[in-house]
PDB file of C-alpha atoms in Angstrom:
ATOM      1  CA  MET A   1       0.176   0.343   0.230  1.00 60.00           C
ATOM      2  CA  THR A   2       3.060   2.612  -0.003  1.00 76.00           C
ATOM      3  CA  ARG A   3       4.179   1.728  -2.405  1.00 77.00           C
ATOM      4  CA  PHE A   4       1.145   2.747  -4.256  1.00 77.00           C
ATOM      5  CA  LEU A   5       1.009   6.058  -2.245  1.00 73.00           C
ATOM      6  CA  ARG A   6       4.280   7.035  -2.799  1.00 77.00           C
ATOM      7  CA  TYR A   7       3.642   5.713  -6.473  1.00 78.00           C
ATOM      8  CA  PHE A   8       0.140   8.795  -6.685  1.00 74.00           C
ATOM      9  CA  ARG A   9       2.390  11.382  -4.435  1.00 76.00           C
ATOM     10  CA  ASN A  10       5.613  11.426  -7.056  1.00 77.00           C
ATOM     11  CA  SER A  11       2.551  11.557 -10.339  1.00 77.00           C
ATOM     12  CA  ILE A  12       0.805  14.347  -8.259  1.00 74.00           C
ATOM     13  CA  CYS A  13       4.098  16.065  -8.018  1.00 76.00           C
ATOM     14  CA  HIS A  14       4.901  15.303 -11.758  1.00 75.00           C
ATOM     15  CA  LEU A  15       1.786  16.801 -12.405  1.00 75.00           C
ATOM     16  CA  GLU A  16       1.659  19.637 -10.011  1.00 77.00           C
ATOM     17  CA  ARG A  17       5.382  20.758 -11.757  1.00 80.00           C
ATOM     18  CA  TRP A  18       4.033  19.828 -15.547  1.00 80.00           C
ATOM     19  CA  VAL A  19       0.747  22.077 -15.034  1.00 82.00           C
ATOM     20  CA  ASP A  20       2.859  25.451 -13.027  1.00 82.00           C
ATOM     21  CA  ARG A  21       4.982  25.597 -16.905  1.00 86.00           C
ATOM     22  CA  PRO A  22       3.615  28.464 -18.078  1.00 88.00           C
ATOM     23  CA  TRP A  23       2.814  26.306 -21.709  1.00 91.00           C
ATOM     24  CA  ALA A  24       1.268  23.802 -20.455  1.00 89.00           C
ATOM     25  CA  VAL A  25      -2.334  25.764 -19.259  1.00 90.00           C
ATOM     26  CA  PRO A  26      -2.453  27.645 -22.778  1.00 93.00           C
ATOM     27  CA  LEU A  27      -1.386  24.133 -24.554  1.00 91.00           C
ATOM     28  CA  LEU A  28      -4.992  23.218 -22.802  1.00 91.00           C
ATOM     29  CA  ALA A  29      -6.427  25.698 -23.564  1.00 93.00           C
ATOM     30  CA  ALA A  30      -5.447  24.572 -27.098  1.00 93.00           C
ATOM     31  CA  PHE A  31      -6.847  21.123 -26.495  1.00 92.00           C
ATOM     32  CA  ALA A  32     -10.142  22.921 -25.436  1.00 93.00           C
ATOM     33  CA  LEU A  33      -9.573  24.907 -28.928  1.00 94.00           C
ATOM     34  CA  LEU A  34      -9.304  21.150 -30.586  1.00 92.00           C
ATOM     35  CA  ASP A  35     -12.752  19.588 -29.079  1.00 90.00           C
ATOM     36  CA  LEU A  36     -15.395  21.190 -31.743  1.00 86.00           C
ATOM     37  CA  PHE A  37     -13.387  19.621 -33.827  1.00 84.00           C
ATOM     38  CA  PHE A  38     -13.313  16.483 -32.430  1.00 82.00           C
ATOM     39  CA  LEU A  39     -15.797  16.121 -30.875  1.00 76.00           C
ATOM     40  CA  VAL A  40     -13.375  13.227 -27.270  1.00 81.00           C
ATOM     41  CA  ILE A  41     -11.272  15.472 -25.925  1.00 86.00           C
ATOM     42  CA  PRO A  42     -13.064  15.791 -21.939  1.00 89.00           C
ATOM     43  CA  THR A  43     -12.829  19.420 -21.812  1.00 91.00           C
ATOM     44  CA  GLU A  44     -14.474  19.750 -18.912  1.00 92.00           C
ATOM     45  CA  GLY A  45     -12.351  16.682 -17.195  1.00 90.00           C
ATOM     46  CA  ILE A  46      -9.407  19.023 -18.632  1.00 91.00           C
ATOM     47  CA  LEU A  47     -10.347  22.018 -16.798  1.00 93.00           C
ATOM     48  CA  ILE A  48     -11.156  20.349 -13.286  1.00 92.00           C
ATOM     49  CA  SER A  49      -8.522  18.415 -13.368  1.00 89.00           C
ATOM     50  CA  ALA A  50      -6.174  21.556 -14.160  1.00 91.00           C
ATOM     51  CA  VAL A  51      -8.129  23.362 -11.271  1.00 91.00           C
ATOM     52  CA  LEU A  52      -7.877  20.697  -8.451  1.00 86.00           C
ATOM     53  CA  LEU A  53      -3.666  20.643  -9.115  1.00 86.00           C
ATOM     54  CA  ARG A  54      -4.075  24.369  -9.029  1.00 86.00           C
ATOM     55  CA  PRO A  55      -6.810  26.179  -6.999  1.00 87.00           C
ATOM     56  CA  LYS A  56      -5.311  29.254  -6.674  1.00 88.00           C
ATOM     57  CA  ARG A  57      -4.650  29.836 -10.462  1.00 90.00           C
ATOM     58  CA  TRP A  58      -8.783  27.971 -11.315  1.00 93.00           C
ATOM     59  CA  ILE A  59      -9.697  31.345 -12.589  1.00 95.00           C
ATOM     60  CA  GLY A  60      -6.374  32.155 -14.657  1.00 95.00           C
ATOM     61  CA  ILE A  61      -7.361  28.207 -16.150  1.00 95.00           C
ATOM     62  CA  CYS A  62     -10.950  28.675 -16.544  1.00 96.00           C
ATOM     63  CA  LEU A  63     -10.310  32.112 -18.739  1.00 97.00           C
ATOM     64  CA  TRP A  64      -7.533  29.839 -20.654  1.00 96.00           C
ATOM     65  CA  ILE A  65     -10.091  27.188 -21.587  1.00 96.00           C
ATOM     66  CA  VAL A  66     -13.043  29.282 -22.512  1.00 97.00           C
ATOM     67  CA  THR A  67     -11.043  31.130 -24.957  1.00 97.00           C
ATOM     68  CA  GLY A  68      -9.715  28.210 -26.437  1.00 96.00           C
ATOM     69  CA  SER A  69     -12.960  26.199 -25.986  1.00 95.00           C
ATOM     70  CA  ALA A  70     -14.645  29.900 -28.049  1.00 96.00           C
ATOM     71  CA  LEU A  71     -11.689  30.370 -29.860  1.00 97.00           C
ATOM     72  CA  GLY A  72     -12.797  26.742 -31.590  1.00 95.00           C
ATOM     73  CA  ALA A  73     -17.129  27.569 -31.902  1.00 95.00           C
ATOM     74  CA  LEU A  74     -14.761  30.900 -34.488  1.00 96.00           C
ATOM     75  CA  LEU A  75     -12.746  28.847 -36.177  1.00 94.00           C
ATOM     76  CA  LEU A  76     -15.926  26.045 -37.096  1.00 92.00           C
ATOM     77  CA  ALA A  77     -17.889  29.053 -37.056  1.00 93.00           C
ATOM     78  CA  GLY A  78     -15.751  30.050 -39.993  1.00 93.00           C
ATOM     79  CA  ALA A  79     -15.051  26.369 -41.816  1.00 91.00           C
ATOM     80  CA  PHE A  80     -19.026  26.501 -42.219  1.00 89.00           C
ATOM     81  CA  GLN A  81     -19.558  29.842 -43.543  1.00 90.00           C
ATOM     82  CA  TYR A  82     -16.437  28.940 -45.626  1.00 90.00           C
ATOM     83  CA  PHE A  83     -17.166  26.516 -47.092  1.00 86.00           C
ATOM     84  CA  GLY A  84     -21.059  26.064 -46.012  1.00 81.00           C
ATOM     85  CA  PRO A  85     -23.117  23.008 -46.140  1.00 78.00           C
ATOM     86  CA  GLU A  86     -20.902  20.359 -48.105  1.00 79.00           C
ATOM     87  CA  ILE A  87     -18.072  20.515 -45.601  1.00 77.00           C
ATOM     88  CA  MET A  88     -20.852  19.308 -43.169  1.00 73.00           C
ATOM     89  CA  HIS A  89     -22.539  15.659 -44.702  1.00 74.00           C
ATOM     90  CA  HIS A  90     -18.162  15.886 -45.742  1.00 75.00           C
ATOM     91  CA  TRP A  91     -16.641  15.568 -41.938  1.00 69.00           C
ATOM     92  CA  LEU A  92     -19.988  14.787 -39.713  1.00 68.00           C
ATOM     93  CA  PRO A  93     -22.738  13.501 -41.446  1.00 71.00           C
ATOM     94  CA  PHE A  94     -24.348  11.852 -39.268  1.00 71.00           C
ATOM     95  CA  ILE A  95     -25.052  14.844 -36.940  1.00 69.00           C
ATOM     96  CA  PHE A  96     -28.017  15.947 -39.553  1.00 70.00           C
ATOM     97  CA  HIS A  97     -30.033  13.330 -38.468  1.00 74.00           C
ATOM     98  CA  SER A  98     -29.140  13.128 -34.624  1.00 76.00           C
ATOM     99  CA  GLU A  99     -31.558  15.087 -31.969  1.00 79.00           C
ATOM    100  CA  ALA A 100     -29.023  17.512 -31.119  1.00 74.00           C
ATOM    101  CA  TRP A 101     -29.225  19.603 -33.985  1.00 76.00           C
ATOM    102  CA  ALA A 102     -33.394  18.979 -34.074  1.00 80.00           C
ATOM    103  CA  ARG A 103     -32.790  20.625 -30.030  1.00 79.00           C
ATOM    104  CA  SER A 104     -29.794  22.793 -31.471  1.00 78.00           C
ATOM    105  CA  GLU A 105     -31.617  24.620 -35.256  1.00 81.00           C
ATOM    106  CA  GLN A 106     -34.914  24.709 -33.260  1.00 84.00           C
ATOM    107  CA  THR A 107     -33.633  27.116 -29.633  1.00 82.00           C
ATOM    108  CA  ILE A 108     -31.173  28.711 -33.182  1.00 84.00           C
ATOM    109  CA  TYR A 109     -34.139  29.961 -34.845  1.00 84.00           C
ATOM    110  CA  GLU A 110     -36.318  30.863 -32.030  1.00 87.00           C
ATOM    111  CA  TYR A 111     -34.094  33.103 -30.064  1.00 86.00           C
ATOM    112  CA  GLY A 112     -30.462  33.712 -32.229  1.00 83.00           C
ATOM    113  CA  ALA A 113     -27.375  34.543 -31.294  1.00 85.00           C
ATOM    114  CA  PRO A 114     -28.122  34.573 -27.952  1.00 90.00           C
ATOM    115  CA  ALA A 115     -29.829  31.215 -27.484  1.00 89.00           C
ATOM    116  CA  LEU A 116     -25.437  30.195 -29.044  1.00 90.00           C
ATOM    117  CA  ALA A 117     -24.630  31.213 -24.972  1.00 92.00           C
ATOM    118  CA  VAL A 118     -27.541  29.165 -23.327  1.00 91.00           C
ATOM    119  CA  ILE A 119     -26.833  26.435 -25.813  1.00 89.00           C
ATOM    120  CA  ALA A 120     -22.750  26.645 -24.842  1.00 90.00           C
ATOM    121  CA  LEU A 121     -23.101  26.543 -21.084  1.00 91.00           C
ATOM    122  CA  SER A 122     -25.489  23.741 -21.464  1.00 89.00           C
ATOM    123  CA  PRO A 123     -24.822  19.747 -21.708  1.00 87.00           C
ATOM    124  CA  LEU A 124     -26.126  20.110 -25.047  1.00 82.00           C
ATOM    125  CA  PRO A 125     -23.009  19.169 -28.264  1.00 83.00           C
ATOM    126  CA  GLN A 126     -22.266  23.029 -28.826  1.00 85.00           C
ATOM    127  CA  GLN A 127     -20.711  21.906 -32.332  1.00 84.00           C
ATOM    128  CA  PRO A 128     -24.456  22.119 -33.801  1.00 83.00           C
ATOM    129  CA  ALA A 129     -25.668  25.143 -32.998  1.00 87.00           C
ATOM    130  CA  VAL A 130     -22.040  26.452 -34.163  1.00 90.00           C
ATOM    131  CA  ALA A 131     -22.708  24.937 -37.451  1.00 86.00           C
ATOM    132  CA  ILE A 132     -26.297  26.038 -36.988  1.00 86.00           C
ATOM    133  CA  ALA A 133     -25.700  29.851 -36.854  1.00 90.00           C
ATOM    134  CA  ALA A 134     -22.392  29.884 -38.749  1.00 90.00           C
ATOM    135  CA  LEU A 135     -25.258  27.688 -41.536  1.00 85.00           C
ATOM    136  CA  ALA A 136     -27.836  30.775 -40.987  1.00 85.00           C
ATOM    137  CA  ARG A 137     -25.181  33.657 -41.523  1.00 87.00           C
ATOM    138  CA  VAL A 138     -24.918  34.753 -37.422  1.00 90.00           C
ATOM    139  CA  PRO A 139     -21.985  36.910 -37.213  1.00 93.00           C
ATOM    140  CA  VAL A 140     -18.536  34.889 -36.877  1.00 94.00           C
ATOM    141  CA  LEU A 141     -17.855  37.660 -34.229  1.00 95.00           C
ATOM    142  CA  SER A 142     -21.106  37.200 -32.509  1.00 94.00           C
ATOM    143  CA  ILE A 143     -20.915  33.733 -32.143  1.00 95.00           C
ATOM    144  CA  PHE A 144     -17.533  33.556 -30.376  1.00 96.00           C
ATOM    145  CA  VAL A 145     -18.234  36.489 -27.597  1.00 96.00           C
ATOM    146  CA  MET A 146     -21.763  34.160 -27.397  1.00 95.00           C
ATOM    147  CA  VAL A 147     -19.924  31.070 -26.530  1.00 96.00           C
ATOM    148  CA  TRP A 148     -17.771  32.607 -25.240  1.00 97.00           C
ATOM    149  CA  PHE A 149     -19.731  34.251 -21.984  1.00 97.00           C
ATOM    150  CA  GLY A 150     -21.758  30.667 -22.501  1.00 95.00           C
ATOM    151  CA  ARG A 151     -18.602  28.708 -21.125  1.00 96.00           C
ATOM    152  CA  LEU A 152     -17.173  31.393 -19.096  1.00 97.00           C
ATOM    153  CA  ALA A 153     -20.820  30.860 -16.916  1.00 95.00           C
ATOM    154  CA  LYS A 154     -20.241  26.438 -17.166  1.00 96.00           C
ATOM    155  CA  TYR A 155     -16.457  26.748 -17.071  1.00 96.00           C
ATOM    156  CA  ALA A 156     -16.956  29.385 -14.168  1.00 96.00           C
ATOM    157  CA  LEU A 157     -18.453  27.198 -11.814  1.00 94.00           C
ATOM    158  CA  PHE A 158     -17.107  24.486 -12.293  1.00 95.00           C
ATOM    159  CA  ALA A 159     -13.524  25.641 -11.852  1.00 94.00           C
ATOM    160  CA  TRP A 160     -14.935  26.807  -8.577  1.00 93.00           C
ATOM    161  CA  LEU A 161     -16.504  23.882  -7.684  1.00 91.00           C
ATOM    162  CA  ALA A 162     -13.259  22.106  -7.864  1.00 90.00           C
ATOM    163  CA  SER A 163     -11.228  24.526  -6.146  1.00 90.00           C
ATOM    164  CA  HIS A 164     -13.417  25.105  -3.366  1.00 86.00           C
ATOM    165  CA  SER A 165     -14.996  21.165  -3.320  1.00 80.00           C
ATOM    166  CA  PRO A 166     -12.047  19.202  -1.347  1.00 73.00           C
ATOM    167  CA  LYS A 167     -11.482  22.189   1.354  1.00 72.00           C
ATOM    168  CA  ILE A 168     -15.199  21.595   1.443  1.00 69.00           C
ATOM    169  CA  LEU A 169     -16.228  18.479   2.343  1.00 68.00           C
ATOM    170  CA  LEU A 170     -12.772  17.603   4.070  1.00 63.00           C
ATOM    171  CA  GLY A 171     -14.446  20.011   7.213  1.00 61.00           C
ATOM    172  CA  GLY A 172     -11.637  22.984   6.180  1.00 56.00           C
ATOM    173  CA  ARG A 173      -9.841  20.929   7.536  1.00 55.00           C
ATOM    174  CA  TRP A 174      -6.130  18.793   4.916  1.00 50.00           C
ATOM    175  CA  PRO A 175      -5.596  15.797   5.960  1.00 48.00           C
ATOM    176  CA  ARG A 176      -1.623  14.947   5.116  1.00 50.00           C
ATOM    177  CA  TRP A 177      -2.157  12.400   2.206  1.00 48.00           C
ATOM    178  CA  VAL A 178      -3.855  14.791   0.202  1.00 50.00           C
ATOM    179  CA  PRO A 179      -1.070  16.222  -1.796  1.00 49.00           C
ATOM    180  CA  LEU A 180      -3.217  18.706  -3.867  1.00 50.00           C
ATOM    181  CA  ALA A 181      -3.863  20.239  -1.027  1.00 43.00           C
ATOM    182  CA  ALA A 182      -1.575  19.858   1.049  1.00 45.00           C
ATOM    183  CA  GLY A 183       0.958  21.015  -0.712  1.00 52.00           C
ATOM    184  CA  TRP A 184       2.616  18.303  -1.286  1.00 50.00           C
ATOM    185  CA  ARG A 185       5.950  20.001  -2.433  1.00 56.00           C
ATOM    186  CA  GLU A 186       5.991  21.223   1.105  1.00 60.00           C
ATOM    187  CA  LEU A 187       5.913  18.360   3.304  1.00 55.00           C
ATOM    188  CA  GLN A 188       8.717  16.472   0.789  1.00 60.00           C
ATOM    189  CA  ASP A 189      10.888  20.202   2.029  1.00 64.00           C
ATOM    190  CA  LEU A 190      10.264  18.989   4.980  1.00 61.00           C
ATOM    191  CA  GLU A 191      10.762  15.147   5.084  1.00 67.00           C
ATOM    192  CA  LYS A 192      13.869  15.845   4.132  1.00 72.00           C
ATOM    193  CA  ALA A 193      14.729  17.996   6.527  1.00 71.00           C
ATOM    194  CA  LYS A 194      14.134  15.844   9.813  1.00 70.00           C
ATOM    195  CA  LYS A 195      16.188  12.934   7.499  1.00 73.00           C
ATOM    196  CA  GLU A 196      18.786  15.537   7.266  1.00 74.00           C
ATOM    197  CA  LEU A 197      18.547  16.553  11.010  1.00 72.00           C
ATOM    198  CA  GLU A 198      18.569  12.365  11.918  1.00 66.00           C
TER     199      GLU A 198
END
């Protein structure tokens, strides 16, 4: 069991060092951008994991990932406006017959661009909504802004919960075995100092 805990702690330390690198959070934002095109990147999971590693940086991490997601929507909308529906038939042929497409189409036609913010906030996939808005000739900048605000509300809530829930769940106390909250590096330094004194 101690071998597993040591491995777990070392893995967390490695991830913490990785998140501290200046290019790490922009890379996570690039994954959020790519999620609009590949549909399988767990953006919420990436956000929550990064915030759990660095709870004090939850606002910056959230803003980077929100911006990456909105830039992905901007690029996707630009592609649909430039190439038309043909790219959709080639890239995602199944999407025209999906329930998400029908819901998004109805919502966009009823409420216009602000509906994108609501869809970005909801658990519905935003790709069909962005495609419908682009094909309806909603300005690309409006699509970017609406997706940005919708994702901001959703991801800010997720990031805040991720940064505060461990402490709340543990009654305001961080046990020694929680490396994310206790500052595992500080604990390692203390253990090294203790060994040196012996």
